[in-house]
PDB file of C-alpha atoms in Angstrom:
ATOM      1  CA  UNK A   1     -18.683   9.491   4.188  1.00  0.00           C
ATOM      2  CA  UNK A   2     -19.436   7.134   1.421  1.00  0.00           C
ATOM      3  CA  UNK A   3     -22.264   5.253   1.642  1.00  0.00           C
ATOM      4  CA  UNK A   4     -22.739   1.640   0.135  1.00  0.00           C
ATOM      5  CA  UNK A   5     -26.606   0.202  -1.267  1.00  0.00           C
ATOM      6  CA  UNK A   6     -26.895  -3.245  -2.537  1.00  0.00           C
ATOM      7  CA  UNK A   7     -30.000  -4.598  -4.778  1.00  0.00           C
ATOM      8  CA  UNK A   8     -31.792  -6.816  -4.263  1.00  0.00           C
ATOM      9  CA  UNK A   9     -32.020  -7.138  -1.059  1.00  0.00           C
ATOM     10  CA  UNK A  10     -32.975 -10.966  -1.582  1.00  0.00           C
ATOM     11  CA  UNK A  11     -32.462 -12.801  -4.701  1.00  0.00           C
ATOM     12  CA  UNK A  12     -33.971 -16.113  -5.146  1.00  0.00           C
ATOM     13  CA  UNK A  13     -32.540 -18.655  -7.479  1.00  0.00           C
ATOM     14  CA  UNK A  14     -32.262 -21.895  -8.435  1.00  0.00           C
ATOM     15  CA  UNK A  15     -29.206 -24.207  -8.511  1.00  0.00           C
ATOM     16  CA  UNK A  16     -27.244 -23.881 -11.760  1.00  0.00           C
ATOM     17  CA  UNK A  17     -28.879 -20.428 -12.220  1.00  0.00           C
ATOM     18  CA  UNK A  18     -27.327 -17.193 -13.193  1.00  0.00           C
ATOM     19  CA  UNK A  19     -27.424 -14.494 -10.206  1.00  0.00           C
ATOM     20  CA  UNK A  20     -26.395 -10.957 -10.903  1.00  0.00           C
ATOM     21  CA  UNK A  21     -25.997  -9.199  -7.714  1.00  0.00           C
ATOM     22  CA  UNK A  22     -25.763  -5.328  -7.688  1.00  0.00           C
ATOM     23  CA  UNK A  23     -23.854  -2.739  -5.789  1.00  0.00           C
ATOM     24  CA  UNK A  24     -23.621   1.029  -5.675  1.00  0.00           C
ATOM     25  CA  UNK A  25     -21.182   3.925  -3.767  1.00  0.00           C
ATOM     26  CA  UNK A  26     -23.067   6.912  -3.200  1.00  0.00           C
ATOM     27  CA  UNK A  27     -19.351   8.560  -4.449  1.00  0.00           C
ATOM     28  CA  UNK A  28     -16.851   7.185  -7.133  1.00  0.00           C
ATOM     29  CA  UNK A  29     -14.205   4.558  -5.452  1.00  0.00           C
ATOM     30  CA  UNK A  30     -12.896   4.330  -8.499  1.00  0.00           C
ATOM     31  CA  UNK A  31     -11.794   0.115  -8.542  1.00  0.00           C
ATOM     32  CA  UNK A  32     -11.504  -0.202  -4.656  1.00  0.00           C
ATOM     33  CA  UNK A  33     -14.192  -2.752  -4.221  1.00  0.00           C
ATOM     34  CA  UNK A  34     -14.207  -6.056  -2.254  1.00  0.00           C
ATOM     35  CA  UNK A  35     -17.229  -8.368  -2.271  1.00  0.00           C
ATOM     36  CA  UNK A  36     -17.581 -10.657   0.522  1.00  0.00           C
ATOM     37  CA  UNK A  37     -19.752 -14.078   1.189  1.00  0.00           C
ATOM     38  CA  UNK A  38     -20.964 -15.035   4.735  1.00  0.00           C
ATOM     39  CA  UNK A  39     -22.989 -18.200   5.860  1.00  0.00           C
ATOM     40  CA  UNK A  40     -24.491 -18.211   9.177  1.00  0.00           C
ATOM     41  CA  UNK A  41     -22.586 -18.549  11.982  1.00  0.00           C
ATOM     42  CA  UNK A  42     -19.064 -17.903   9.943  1.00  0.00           C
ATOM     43  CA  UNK A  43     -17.194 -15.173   9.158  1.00  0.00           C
ATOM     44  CA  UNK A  44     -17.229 -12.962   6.044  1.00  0.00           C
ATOM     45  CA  UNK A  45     -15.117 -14.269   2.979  1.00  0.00           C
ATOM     46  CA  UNK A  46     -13.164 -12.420   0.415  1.00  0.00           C
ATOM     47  CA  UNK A  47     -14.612 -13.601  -2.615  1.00  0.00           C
ATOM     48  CA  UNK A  48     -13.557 -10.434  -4.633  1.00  0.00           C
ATOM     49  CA  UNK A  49     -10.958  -7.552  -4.363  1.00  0.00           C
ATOM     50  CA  UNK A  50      -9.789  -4.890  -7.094  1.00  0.00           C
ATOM     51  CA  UNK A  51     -13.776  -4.916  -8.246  1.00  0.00           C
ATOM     52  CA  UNK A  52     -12.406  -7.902 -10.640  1.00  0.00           C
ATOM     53  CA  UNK A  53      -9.852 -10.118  -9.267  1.00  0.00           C
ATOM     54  CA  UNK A  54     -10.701 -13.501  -7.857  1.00  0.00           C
ATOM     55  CA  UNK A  55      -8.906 -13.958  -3.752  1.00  0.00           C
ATOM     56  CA  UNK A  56      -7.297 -16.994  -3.597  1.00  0.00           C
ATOM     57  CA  UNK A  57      -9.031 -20.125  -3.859  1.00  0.00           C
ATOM     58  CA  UNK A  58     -12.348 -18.865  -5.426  1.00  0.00           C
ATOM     59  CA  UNK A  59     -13.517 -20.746  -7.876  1.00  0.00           C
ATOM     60  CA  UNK A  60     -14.409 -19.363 -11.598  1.00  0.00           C
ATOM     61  CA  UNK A  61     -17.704 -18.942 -11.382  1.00  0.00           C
ATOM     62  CA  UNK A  62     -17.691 -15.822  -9.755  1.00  0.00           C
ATOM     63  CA  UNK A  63     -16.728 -12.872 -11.163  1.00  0.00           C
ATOM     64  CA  UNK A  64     -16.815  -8.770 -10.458  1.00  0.00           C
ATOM     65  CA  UNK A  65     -17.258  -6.066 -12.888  1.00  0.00           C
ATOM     66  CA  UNK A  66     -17.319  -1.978 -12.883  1.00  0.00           C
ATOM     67  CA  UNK A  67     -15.723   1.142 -11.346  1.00  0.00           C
ATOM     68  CA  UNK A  68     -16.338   4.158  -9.780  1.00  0.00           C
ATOM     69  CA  UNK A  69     -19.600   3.927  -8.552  1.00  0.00           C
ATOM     70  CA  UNK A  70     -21.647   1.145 -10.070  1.00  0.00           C
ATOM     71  CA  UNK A  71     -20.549  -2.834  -9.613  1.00  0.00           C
ATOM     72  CA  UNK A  72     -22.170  -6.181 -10.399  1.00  0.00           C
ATOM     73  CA  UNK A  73     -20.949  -9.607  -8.455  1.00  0.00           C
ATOM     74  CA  UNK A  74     -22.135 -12.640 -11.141  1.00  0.00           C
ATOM     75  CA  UNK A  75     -22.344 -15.991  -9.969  1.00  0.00           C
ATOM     76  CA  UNK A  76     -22.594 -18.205 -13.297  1.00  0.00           C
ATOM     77  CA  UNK A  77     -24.041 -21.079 -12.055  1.00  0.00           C
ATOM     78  CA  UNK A  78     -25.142 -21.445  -8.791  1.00  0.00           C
ATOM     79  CA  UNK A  79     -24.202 -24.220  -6.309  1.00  0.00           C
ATOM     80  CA  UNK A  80     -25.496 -25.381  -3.130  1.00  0.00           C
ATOM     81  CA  UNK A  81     -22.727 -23.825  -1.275  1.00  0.00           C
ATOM     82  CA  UNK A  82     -23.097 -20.322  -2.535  1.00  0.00           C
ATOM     83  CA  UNK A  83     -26.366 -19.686  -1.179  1.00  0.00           C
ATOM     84  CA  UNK A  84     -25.568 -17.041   1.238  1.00  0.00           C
ATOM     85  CA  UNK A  85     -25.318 -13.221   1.858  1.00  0.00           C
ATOM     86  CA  UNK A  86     -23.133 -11.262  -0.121  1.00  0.00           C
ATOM     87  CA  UNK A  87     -21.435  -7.907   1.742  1.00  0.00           C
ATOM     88  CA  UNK A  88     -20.170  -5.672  -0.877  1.00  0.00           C
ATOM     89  CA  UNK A  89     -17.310  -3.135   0.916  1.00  0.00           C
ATOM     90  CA  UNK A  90     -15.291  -0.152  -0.622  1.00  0.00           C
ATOM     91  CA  UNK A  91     -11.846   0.777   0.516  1.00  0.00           C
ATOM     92  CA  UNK A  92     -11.408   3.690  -1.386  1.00  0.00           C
ATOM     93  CA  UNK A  93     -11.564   5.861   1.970  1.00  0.00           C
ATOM     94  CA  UNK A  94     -12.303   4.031   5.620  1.00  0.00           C
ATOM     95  CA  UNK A  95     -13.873   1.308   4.762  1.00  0.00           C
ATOM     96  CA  UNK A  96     -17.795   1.059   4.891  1.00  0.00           C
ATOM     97  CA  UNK A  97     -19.871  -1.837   3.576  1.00  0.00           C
ATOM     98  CA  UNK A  98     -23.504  -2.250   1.976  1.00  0.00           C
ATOM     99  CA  UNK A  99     -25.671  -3.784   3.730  1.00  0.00           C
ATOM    100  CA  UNK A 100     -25.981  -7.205   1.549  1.00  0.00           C
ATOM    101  CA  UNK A 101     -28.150  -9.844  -1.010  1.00  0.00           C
ATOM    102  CA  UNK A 102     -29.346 -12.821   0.290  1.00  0.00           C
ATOM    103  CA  UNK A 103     -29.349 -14.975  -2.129  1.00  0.00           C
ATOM    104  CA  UNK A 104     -31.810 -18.220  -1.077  1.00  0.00           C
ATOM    105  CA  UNK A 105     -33.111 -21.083  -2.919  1.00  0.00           C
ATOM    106  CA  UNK A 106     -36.110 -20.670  -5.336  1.00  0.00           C
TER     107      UNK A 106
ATOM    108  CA  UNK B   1      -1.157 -20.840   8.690  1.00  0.00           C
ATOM    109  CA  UNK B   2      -2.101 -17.473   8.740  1.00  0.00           C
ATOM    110  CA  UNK B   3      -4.400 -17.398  11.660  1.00  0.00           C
ATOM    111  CA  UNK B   4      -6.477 -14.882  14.086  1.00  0.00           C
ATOM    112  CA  UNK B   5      -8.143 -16.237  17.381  1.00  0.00           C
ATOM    113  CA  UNK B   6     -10.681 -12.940  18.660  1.00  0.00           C
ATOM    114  CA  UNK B   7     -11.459 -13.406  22.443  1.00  0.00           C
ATOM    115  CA  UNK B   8     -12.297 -11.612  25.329  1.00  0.00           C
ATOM    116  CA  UNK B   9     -15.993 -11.304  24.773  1.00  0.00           C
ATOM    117  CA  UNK B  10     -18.821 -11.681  26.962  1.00  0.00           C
ATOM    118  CA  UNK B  11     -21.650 -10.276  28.757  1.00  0.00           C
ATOM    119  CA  UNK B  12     -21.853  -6.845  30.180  1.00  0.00           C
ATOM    120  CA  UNK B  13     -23.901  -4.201  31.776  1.00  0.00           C
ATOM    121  CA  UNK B  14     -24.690  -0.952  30.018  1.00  0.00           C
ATOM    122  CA  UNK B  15     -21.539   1.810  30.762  1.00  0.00           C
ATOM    123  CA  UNK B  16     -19.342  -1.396  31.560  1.00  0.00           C
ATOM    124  CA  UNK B  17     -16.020  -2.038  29.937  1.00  0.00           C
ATOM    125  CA  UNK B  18     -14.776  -5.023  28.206  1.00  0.00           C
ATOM    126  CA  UNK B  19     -10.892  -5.744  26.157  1.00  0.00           C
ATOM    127  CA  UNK B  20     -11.132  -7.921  23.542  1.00  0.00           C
ATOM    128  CA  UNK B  21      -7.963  -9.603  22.130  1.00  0.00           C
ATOM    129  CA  UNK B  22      -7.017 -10.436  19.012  1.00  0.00           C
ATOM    130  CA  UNK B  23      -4.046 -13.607  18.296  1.00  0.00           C
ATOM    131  CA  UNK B  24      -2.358 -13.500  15.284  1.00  0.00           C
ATOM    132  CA  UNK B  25      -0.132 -16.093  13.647  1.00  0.00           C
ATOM    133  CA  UNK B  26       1.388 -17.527  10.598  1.00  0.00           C
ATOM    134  CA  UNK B  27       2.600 -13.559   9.210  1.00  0.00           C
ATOM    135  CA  UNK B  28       4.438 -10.425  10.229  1.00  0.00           C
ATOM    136  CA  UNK B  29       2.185  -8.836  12.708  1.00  0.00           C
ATOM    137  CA  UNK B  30       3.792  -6.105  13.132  1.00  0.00           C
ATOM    138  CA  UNK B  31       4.212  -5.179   9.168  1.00  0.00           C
ATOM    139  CA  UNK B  32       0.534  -4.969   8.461  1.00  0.00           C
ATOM    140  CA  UNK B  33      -2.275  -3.003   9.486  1.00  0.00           C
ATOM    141  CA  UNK B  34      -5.397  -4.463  11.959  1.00  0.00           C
ATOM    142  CA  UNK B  35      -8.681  -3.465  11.909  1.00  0.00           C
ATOM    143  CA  UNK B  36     -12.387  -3.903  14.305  1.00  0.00           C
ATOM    144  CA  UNK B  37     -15.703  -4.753  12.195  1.00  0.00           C
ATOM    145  CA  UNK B  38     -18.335  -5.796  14.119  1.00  0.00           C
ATOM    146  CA  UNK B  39     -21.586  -7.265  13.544  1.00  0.00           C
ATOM    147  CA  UNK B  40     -24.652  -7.121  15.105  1.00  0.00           C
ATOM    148  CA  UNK B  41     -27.607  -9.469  15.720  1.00  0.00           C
ATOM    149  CA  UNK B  42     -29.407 -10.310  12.525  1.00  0.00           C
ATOM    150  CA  UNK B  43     -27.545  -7.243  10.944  1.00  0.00           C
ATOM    151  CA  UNK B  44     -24.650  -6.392   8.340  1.00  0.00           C
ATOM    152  CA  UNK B  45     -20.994  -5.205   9.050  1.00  0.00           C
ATOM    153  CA  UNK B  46     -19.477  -2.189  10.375  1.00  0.00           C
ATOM    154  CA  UNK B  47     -16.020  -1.216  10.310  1.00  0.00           C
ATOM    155  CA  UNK B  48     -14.929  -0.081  13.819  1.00  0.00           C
ATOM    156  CA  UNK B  49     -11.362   0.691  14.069  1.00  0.00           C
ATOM    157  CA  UNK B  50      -7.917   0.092  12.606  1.00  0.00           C
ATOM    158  CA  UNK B  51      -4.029   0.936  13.621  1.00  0.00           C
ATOM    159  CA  UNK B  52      -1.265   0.868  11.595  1.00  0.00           C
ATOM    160  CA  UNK B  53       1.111  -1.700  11.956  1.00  0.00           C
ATOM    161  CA  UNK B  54       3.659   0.303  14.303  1.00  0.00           C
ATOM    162  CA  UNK B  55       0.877   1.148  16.172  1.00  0.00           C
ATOM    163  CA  UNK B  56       1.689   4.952  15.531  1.00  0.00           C
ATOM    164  CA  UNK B  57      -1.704   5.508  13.319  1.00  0.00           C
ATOM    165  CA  UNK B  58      -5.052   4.986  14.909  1.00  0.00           C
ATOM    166  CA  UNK B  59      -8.390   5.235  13.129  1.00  0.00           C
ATOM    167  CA  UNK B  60     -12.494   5.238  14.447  1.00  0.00           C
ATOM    168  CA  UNK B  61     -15.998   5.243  13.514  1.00  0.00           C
ATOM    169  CA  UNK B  62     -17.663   7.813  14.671  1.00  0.00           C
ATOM    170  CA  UNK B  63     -20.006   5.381  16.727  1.00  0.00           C
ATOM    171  CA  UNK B  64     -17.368   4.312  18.680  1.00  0.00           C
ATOM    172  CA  UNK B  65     -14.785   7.672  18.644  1.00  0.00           C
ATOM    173  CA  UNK B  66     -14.051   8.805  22.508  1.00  0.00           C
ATOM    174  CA  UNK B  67     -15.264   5.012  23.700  1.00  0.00           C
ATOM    175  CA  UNK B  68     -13.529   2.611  22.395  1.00  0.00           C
ATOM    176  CA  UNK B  69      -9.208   2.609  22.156  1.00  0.00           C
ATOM    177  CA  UNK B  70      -7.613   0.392  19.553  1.00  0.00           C
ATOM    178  CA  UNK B  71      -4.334  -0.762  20.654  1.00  0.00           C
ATOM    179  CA  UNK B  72      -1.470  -3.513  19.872  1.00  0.00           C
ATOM    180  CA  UNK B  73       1.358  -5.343  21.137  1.00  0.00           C
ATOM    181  CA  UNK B  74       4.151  -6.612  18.402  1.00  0.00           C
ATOM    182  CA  UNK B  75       5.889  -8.505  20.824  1.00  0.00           C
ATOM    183  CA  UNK B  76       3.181 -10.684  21.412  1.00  0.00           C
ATOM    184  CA  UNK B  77       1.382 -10.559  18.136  1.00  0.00           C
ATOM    185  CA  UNK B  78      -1.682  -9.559  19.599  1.00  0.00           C
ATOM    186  CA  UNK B  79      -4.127  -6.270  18.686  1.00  0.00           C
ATOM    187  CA  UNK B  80      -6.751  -5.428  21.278  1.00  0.00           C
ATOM    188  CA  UNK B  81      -9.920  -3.184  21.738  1.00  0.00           C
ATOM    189  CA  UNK B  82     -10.784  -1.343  24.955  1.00  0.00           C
ATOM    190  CA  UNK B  83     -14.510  -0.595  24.763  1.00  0.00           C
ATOM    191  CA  UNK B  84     -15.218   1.633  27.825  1.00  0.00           C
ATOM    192  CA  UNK B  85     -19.250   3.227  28.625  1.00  0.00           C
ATOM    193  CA  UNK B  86     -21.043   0.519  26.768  1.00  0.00           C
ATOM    194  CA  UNK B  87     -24.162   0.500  24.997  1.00  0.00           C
ATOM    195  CA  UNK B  88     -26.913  -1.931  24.272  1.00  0.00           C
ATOM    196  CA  UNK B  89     -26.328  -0.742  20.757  1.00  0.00           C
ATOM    197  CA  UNK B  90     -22.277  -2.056  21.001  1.00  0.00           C
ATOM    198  CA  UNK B  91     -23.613  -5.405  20.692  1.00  0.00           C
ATOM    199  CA  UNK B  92     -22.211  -7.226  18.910  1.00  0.00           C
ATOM    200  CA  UNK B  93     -19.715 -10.312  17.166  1.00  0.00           C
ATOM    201  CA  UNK B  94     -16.439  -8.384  16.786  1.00  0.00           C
ATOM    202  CA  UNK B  95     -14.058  -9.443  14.256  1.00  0.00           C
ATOM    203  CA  UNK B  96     -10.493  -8.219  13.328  1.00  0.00           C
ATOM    204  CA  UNK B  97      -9.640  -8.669   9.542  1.00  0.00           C
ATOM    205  CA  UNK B  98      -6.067  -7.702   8.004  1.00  0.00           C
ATOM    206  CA  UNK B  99      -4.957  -6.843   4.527  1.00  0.00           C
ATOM    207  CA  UNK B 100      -2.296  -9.353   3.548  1.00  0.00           C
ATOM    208  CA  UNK B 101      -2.606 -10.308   0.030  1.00  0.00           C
ATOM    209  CA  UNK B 102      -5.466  -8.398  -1.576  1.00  0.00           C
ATOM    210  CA  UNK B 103      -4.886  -4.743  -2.285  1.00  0.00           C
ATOM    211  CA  UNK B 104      -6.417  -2.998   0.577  1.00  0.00           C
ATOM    212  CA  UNK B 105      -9.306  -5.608   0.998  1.00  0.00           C
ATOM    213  CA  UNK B 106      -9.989  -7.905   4.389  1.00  0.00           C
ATOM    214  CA  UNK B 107      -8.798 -11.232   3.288  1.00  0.00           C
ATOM    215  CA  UNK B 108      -7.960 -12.452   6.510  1.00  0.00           C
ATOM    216  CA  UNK B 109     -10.391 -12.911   9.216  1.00  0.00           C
ATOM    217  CA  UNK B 110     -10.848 -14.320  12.549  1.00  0.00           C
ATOM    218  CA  UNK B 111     -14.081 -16.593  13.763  1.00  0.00           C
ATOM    219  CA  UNK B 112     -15.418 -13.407  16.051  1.00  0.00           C
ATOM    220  CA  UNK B 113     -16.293 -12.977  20.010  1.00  0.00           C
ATOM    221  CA  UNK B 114     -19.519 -12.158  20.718  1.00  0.00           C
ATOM    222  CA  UNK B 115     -19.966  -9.211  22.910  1.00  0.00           C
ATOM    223  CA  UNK B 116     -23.822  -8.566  24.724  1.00  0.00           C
ATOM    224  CA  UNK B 117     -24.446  -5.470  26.268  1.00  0.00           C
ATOM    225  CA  UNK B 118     -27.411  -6.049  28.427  1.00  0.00           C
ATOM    226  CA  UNK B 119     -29.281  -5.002  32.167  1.00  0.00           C
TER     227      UNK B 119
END
């Protein structure tokens, strides 16, 4: 079973901020990685899939990076509608996710 | 429009059973693969169950394995869950996400059904 931590587990930032979010698999899933945003009351989004590549519709500002079993979500400049929680998920084997960043307003 | 519509949820007593249902429109049901994540309370996600798309392949958490039965119907588009000897630790909002256009990841989900387990 792989098993999925995320840090921090809240992140607190201001609008037009940087936030680097972080995510680990206790095993390598080499670049099977999906990151995922969720406001309350709504379900989870694909924001990320491939560890790097953008789902459709996401804007620029977000972006993935790494492989195996370290990964880093970036938000370049924070908007209002980002603050959320972010789900980070690997698919390398059944799927299991981390238990998420809230990322709030400073 | 790629759509899914999750119903069927509700209130129920502890070792009760409960189907949820899962529409889908707007793609080739029967060509892709469905999963179960649920989420409870306050809480993150957890992956439940999936089936392939013939239906031939099923998969389970271990939480759920010998409980729940993951099933679908290709004729009418829809996948369903059969969650039999409930627990107040079953509730949840149940979703069922597909793979259509992202490489293995859920880029398609529904809005959820709320299932309470509760005395």
């Amino acid at each position: 079973e792989i098993v999925m931590t995320q840090s921090p587990a809240t992140l607190s930032v201001s609008p037009g901020e940087r936030a680097t979010l972080s995510c680990r698999a206790s095993q390598s899933v080499s670049s099977n990685l999906a990151w995922y945003q969720q406001k309350p009351g709504q379900a989870p989004r694909l924001l990320i899939y491939g560890a790097s590549t953008r789902a459709t519709g996401i804007p620029a500002r977000f972006s993935g990076s790494g492989s195996g079993t370290e990964f880093t979500l970036t938000i370049s400049s924070l908007q209002s509608e980002d603050f959320a929680v972010y789900y980070c998920q690997q698919y390398n084997n059944w799927p299991a996710f981390g238990p998420g960043t809230k990322v709030d307003i400073k | 429009e790629v759509q899914l519509v999750e119903s069927g949820g509700g209130l129920v007593q502890p070792g009760g059973s409960l189907r949820l249902s899962c529409a889908a429109s707007g793609f080739t049901f029967s060509s892709y693969a469905m999963s179960w994540v649920r989420q409870a309370p306050g809480k993150g996600l957890e992956w439940v169950s999936a089936i392939s798309g013939s239906g031939g392949s099923t998969y389970y958490a271990d939480s759920v394995k010998g409980r729940f039965t993951i099933s679908r119907d290709n004729s009418k588009n829809t996948l369903y869950l059969q969650m039999n000897s409930l627990r107040a630790e079953d509730t949840a909002v149940y979703y069922c996400p597909t793979k259509i256009a992202a490489a293995g990841a859920f880029d398609i989900w529904g809005q959820g059904t709320m299932v309470t387990v509760s005395s």
